[in-house]
């Protein structure tokens, strides 16, 4: 979850979020392996000997897979509820509640990641610049920043309908969504029906407003932060990935 004024309900229902994406089959392990590969190719220090910071780490599913690929790891998220589950899935890993635009850990990392299009919740180019600058400030010389963007305006498909039903640990979760264009943002309305063997059935709705930043706006944010960036397409990441390096470190 990012730093944003959007109060998105699902991030307070971290248990449902965690169970849904696990049950849906999101391949956190393969996504983490690709991140490690990208860092391995670009960082001044090998991941096994380096450190990782996962920003907007959510319930820690990416972090759990990345931890074993780096010498040490840490996570940051805005949601206390998400971090509570992340702490259970990542025992012993330092976790900090904070806004990606201005959290300060007082140290730097070999790699910094911000996955699952979390930056899309930022509301303006100014917010994006602040967040990327802050992520870069936590990057060691020769380090690598990996950011999964939200869709660019030209790639966004208005009217998109998503529907999934997952079953996990005695619970069935049905999720239906509809997404439209709202100015420079996408607006996704999501309906959840959760049936639990112990507590019965509940229904709640959620709305996600995410900015459709231009590719050039991301690239400008990296440039302003003193990073050299590259945009990559990959089948594991629909919106693609930005991989940016901080000069120095003998790479």
Coordinates of C-alpha atoms in Angstrom, one line a residue:
X1 CA 0.0 0.0 0.0
X2 CA 1.3 3.4 -0.9
X3 CA 1.3 6.8 0.6
X4 CA -2.0 8.3 -0.7
X5 CA -5.1 10.0 0.6
X6 CA -7.1 7.2 -0.8
X7 CA -8.6 5.2 2.1
X8 CA -9.0 1.8 0.3
X9 CA -10.9 -0.7 2.4
X10 CA -9.2 -3.8 1.3
X11 CA -6.0 -2.7 2.8
X12 CA -7.7 -2.6 6.2
X13 CA -9.0 -6.2 5.4
X14 CA -5.5 -7.5 5.0
X15 CA -6.7 -11.0 5.8
X16 CA -9.0 -11.1 2.8
X17 CA -6.4 -9.4 0.5
X18 CA -3.7 -12.0 1.6
X19 CA -6.0 -15.0 1.1
X20 CA -7.4 -13.8 -2.2
X21 CA -4.1 -13.2 -4.0
X22 CA -2.5 -16.3 -2.7
X23 CA -5.6 -18.3 -3.7
X24 CA -5.8 -16.6 -7.1
X25 CA -2.3 -17.9 -7.9
X26 CA -0.2 -14.8 -8.1
X27 CA 3.3 -16.1 -8.7
X28 CA 5.2 -14.2 -6.1
X29 CA 8.2 -16.6 -6.3
X30 CA 8.7 -16.2 -10.0
X31 CA 8.2 -12.4 -9.8
X32 CA 10.8 -12.3 -7.0
X33 CA 13.3 -14.4 -9.0
X34 CA 13.0 -12.0 -11.9
X35 CA 13.7 -9.0 -9.6
X36 CA 16.8 -10.8 -8.2
X37 CA 17.9 -11.4 -11.8
X38 CA 17.5 -7.8 -12.8
X39 CA 19.4 -6.6 -9.7
X40 CA 22.1 -9.2 -10.3
X41 CA 22.8 -7.8 -13.8
X42 CA 23.0 -4.2 -12.6
X43 CA 24.0 -3.8 -9.0
X44 CA 27.6 -3.1 -7.8
X45 CA 27.1 -5.7 -5.1
X46 CA 25.7 -9.3 -5.6
X47 CA 22.2 -9.7 -4.1
X48 CA 23.4 -12.6 -1.8
X49 CA 25.9 -10.2 -0.2
X50 CA 23.6 -7.2 -0.3
X51 CA 20.4 -5.9 1.2
X52 CA 16.8 -5.3 0.0
X53 CA 14.1 -2.9 1.0
X54 CA 10.5 -3.7 -0.2
X55 CA 8.4 -0.5 -0.1
X56 CA 4.6 -0.9 -0.1
X57 CA 5.3 -4.5 1.0
X58 CA 1.7 -5.2 1.8
X59 CA 1.2 -8.6 3.6
X60 CA 4.8 -9.5 2.8
X61 CA 4.3 -12.1 0.0
X62 CA 7.0 -10.6 -2.3
X63 CA 9.2 -10.0 0.7
X64 CA 8.9 -13.6 1.8
X65 CA 10.3 -14.7 -1.5
X66 CA 12.9 -12.0 -1.8
X67 CA 14.3 -12.4 1.7
X68 CA 16.1 -15.7 0.8
X69 CA 17.7 -14.1 -2.3
X70 CA 19.4 -11.2 -0.5
X71 CA 21.7 -11.1 2.5
X72 CA 19.2 -9.1 4.5
X73 CA 15.8 -7.5 3.9
X74 CA 13.3 -5.0 5.3
X75 CA 9.8 -3.8 4.5
X76 CA 7.8 -0.6 4.6
X77 CA 4.0 -0.1 4.2
X78 CA 1.4 2.5 5.1
X79 CA -1.2 0.0 6.5
X80 CA -0.8 -1.3 10.0
X81 CA -3.2 -4.2 9.2
X82 CA -1.1 -5.3 6.2
X83 CA 2.1 -5.1 8.3
X84 CA 0.6 -7.2 11.0
X85 CA 0.2 -10.1 8.5
X86 CA 3.6 -9.3 7.0
X87 CA 5.1 -9.8 10.4
X88 CA 3.6 -13.3 10.7
X89 CA 4.8 -14.3 7.2
X90 CA 8.2 -12.7 7.6
X91 CA 9.3 -13.4 11.3
X92 CA 12.4 -11.5 12.3
X93 CA 12.3 -9.1 9.3
X94 CA 12.3 -5.4 10.2
X95 CA 9.0 -3.8 9.2
X96 CA 8.2 -0.1 9.3
X97 CA 4.9 1.8 8.9
X98 CA 5.4 4.7 6.6
X99 CA 4.5 6.7 3.5
X100 CA 6.6 6.0 0.5
X101 CA 6.9 9.8 -0.1
X102 CA 8.6 10.6 3.2
X103 CA 9.5 7.6 5.4
X104 CA 13.2 7.7 6.6
X105 CA 15.1 4.6 7.7
X106 CA 18.5 6.2 8.1
X107 CA 20.3 3.7 6.0
X108 CA 20.7 2.5 2.4
X109 CA 20.1 -0.8 0.5
X110 CA 21.6 -2.6 -2.4
X111 CA 18.1 -2.9 -3.9
X112 CA 14.8 -1.1 -3.3
X113 CA 11.6 -2.5 -4.8
X114 CA 8.0 -1.1 -5.1
X115 CA 5.8 -3.8 -6.6
X116 CA 2.2 -4.5 -7.6
X117 CA 1.6 -1.0 -9.1
X118 CA 1.5 0.6 -5.7
X119 CA 2.8 3.9 -7.1
X120 CA -0.4 4.2 -9.0
X121 CA -2.1 5.4 -5.9
X122 CA 0.0 8.5 -5.9
X123 CA -2.2 11.4 -7.0
X124 CA 0.2 13.7 -8.9
X125 CA 3.5 14.0 -10.7
X126 CA 4.7 15.9 -7.6
X127 CA 3.8 12.9 -5.4
X128 CA 5.6 10.6 -7.9
X129 CA 8.7 12.7 -7.9
X130 CA 8.7 12.8 -4.1
X131 CA 8.3 9.1 -3.8
X132 CA 11.0 8.2 -6.3
X133 CA 13.4 10.7 -4.7
X134 CA 12.7 9.1 -1.3
X135 CA 13.3 5.6 -2.7
X136 CA 16.5 6.7 -4.4
X137 CA 17.6 8.2 -1.1
X138 CA 17.5 4.7 0.4
X139 CA 19.6 3.3 -2.4
X140 CA 23.3 2.7 -2.0
X141 CA 25.7 3.9 -4.8
X142 CA 25.6 1.2 -7.5
X143 CA 22.2 0.0 -6.2
X144 CA 19.1 -0.8 -8.2
X145 CA 15.5 0.4 -7.8
X146 CA 12.7 -1.8 -9.3
X147 CA 9.3 -0.2 -9.7
X148 CA 6.2 -1.8 -11.2
X149 CA 4.1 1.1 -12.6
X150 CA 0.3 1.2 -13.1
X151 CA -0.9 1.3 -16.7
X152 CA 0.1 4.1 -19.0
X153 CA -2.8 6.0 -20.5
X154 CA -2.4 4.4 -23.9
X155 CA -2.4 0.9 -22.5
X156 CA -5.4 1.3 -20.1
X157 CA -8.5 -0.6 -21.2
X158 CA -11.7 1.3 -19.9
X159 CA -14.6 -0.9 -19.1
X160 CA -12.5 -3.8 -18.0
X161 CA -14.4 -6.4 -15.9
X162 CA -12.5 -8.9 -13.7
X163 CA -14.1 -11.9 -11.9
X164 CA -12.5 -14.5 -9.7
X165 CA -13.5 -17.0 -7.0
X166 CA -10.9 -18.5 -4.8
X167 CA -11.1 -21.1 -2.0
X168 CA -8.5 -21.2 0.8
X169 CA -8.4 -22.3 4.4
X170 CA -12.1 -22.8 4.9
X171 CA -13.0 -19.5 3.2
X172 CA -14.4 -18.7 -0.2
X173 CA -13.8 -15.3 -1.7
X174 CA -15.6 -13.9 -4.8
X175 CA -14.2 -10.7 -6.3
X176 CA -15.8 -8.8 -9.2
X177 CA -14.5 -5.5 -10.5
X178 CA -15.3 -2.9 -13.1
X179 CA -12.8 -0.2 -14.1
X180 CA -13.4 3.1 -16.0
X181 CA -11.4 6.1 -16.9
X182 CA -11.8 9.2 -14.7
X183 CA -9.7 12.0 -16.1
X184 CA -6.0 11.2 -15.6
X185 CA -6.9 8.2 -13.4
X186 CA -8.6 4.8 -13.5
X187 CA -11.4 4.2 -11.1
X188 CA -12.0 0.5 -10.2
X189 CA -15.1 -0.5 -8.2
X190 CA -14.6 -3.9 -6.6
X191 CA -17.2 -6.1 -4.9
X192 CA -16.1 -8.8 -2.4
X193 CA -18.3 -11.6 -1.1
X194 CA -16.5 -13.6 1.6
X195 CA -18.0 -16.9 2.9
X196 CA -16.3 -18.3 6.0
X197 CA -17.2 -21.6 7.6
X198 CA -17.0 -20.1 11.1
X199 CA -18.4 -16.6 10.7
X200 CA -20.8 -16.8 7.7
X201 CA -21.1 -14.5 4.7
X202 CA -20.2 -10.9 4.4
X203 CA -20.1 -8.4 1.4
X204 CA -18.2 -5.2 1.0
X205 CA -17.3 -2.9 -1.8
X206 CA -14.1 -1.0 -2.5
X207 CA -13.0 1.7 -4.8
X208 CA -9.4 2.1 -6.2
X209 CA -8.5 5.4 -7.9
X210 CA -5.1 5.1 -9.5
X211 CA -3.2 7.7 -11.6
X212 CA -2.5 6.9 -15.2
X213 CA 1.0 8.5 -15.3
X214 CA 2.7 8.8 -18.7
X215 CA 5.8 6.7 -19.2
X216 CA 7.7 10.0 -19.6
X217 CA 6.5 11.1 -16.1
X218 CA 8.1 8.1 -14.5
X219 CA 11.3 8.6 -16.5
X220 CA 11.4 12.2 -15.4
X221 CA 11.0 11.2 -11.8
X222 CA 13.9 8.8 -12.0
X223 CA 16.0 11.5 -13.8
X224 CA 15.2 14.1 -11.1
X225 CA 16.3 11.5 -8.5
X226 CA 19.6 11.1 -10.2
X227 CA 18.9 7.6 -11.4
X228 CA 19.4 6.0 -14.8
X229 CA 16.2 4.1 -15.7
X230 CA 15.1 1.6 -18.2
X231 CA 11.5 0.4 -19.0
X232 CA 11.1 -3.4 -19.5
X233 CA 8.1 -5.5 -20.6
X234 CA 7.7 -9.0 -19.2
X235 CA 4.9 -11.5 -19.2
X236 CA 4.9 -11.7 -15.3
X237 CA 4.2 -8.0 -15.1
X238 CA 1.4 -6.6 -17.2
X239 CA 2.2 -2.9 -16.8
X240 CA 6.0 -3.7 -17.1
X241 CA 8.8 -2.7 -14.9
X242 CA 11.1 0.2 -14.5
X243 CA 14.7 -0.7 -13.5
X244 CA 16.8 2.2 -12.3
X245 CA 20.4 2.3 -11.1
X246 CA 22.1 4.8 -8.9
X247 CA 25.6 5.7 -10.3
X248 CA 28.6 4.8 -8.3
X249 CA 29.7 1.8 -6.3
X250 CA 32.2 0.5 -8.8
X251 CA 29.6 -1.2 -11.0

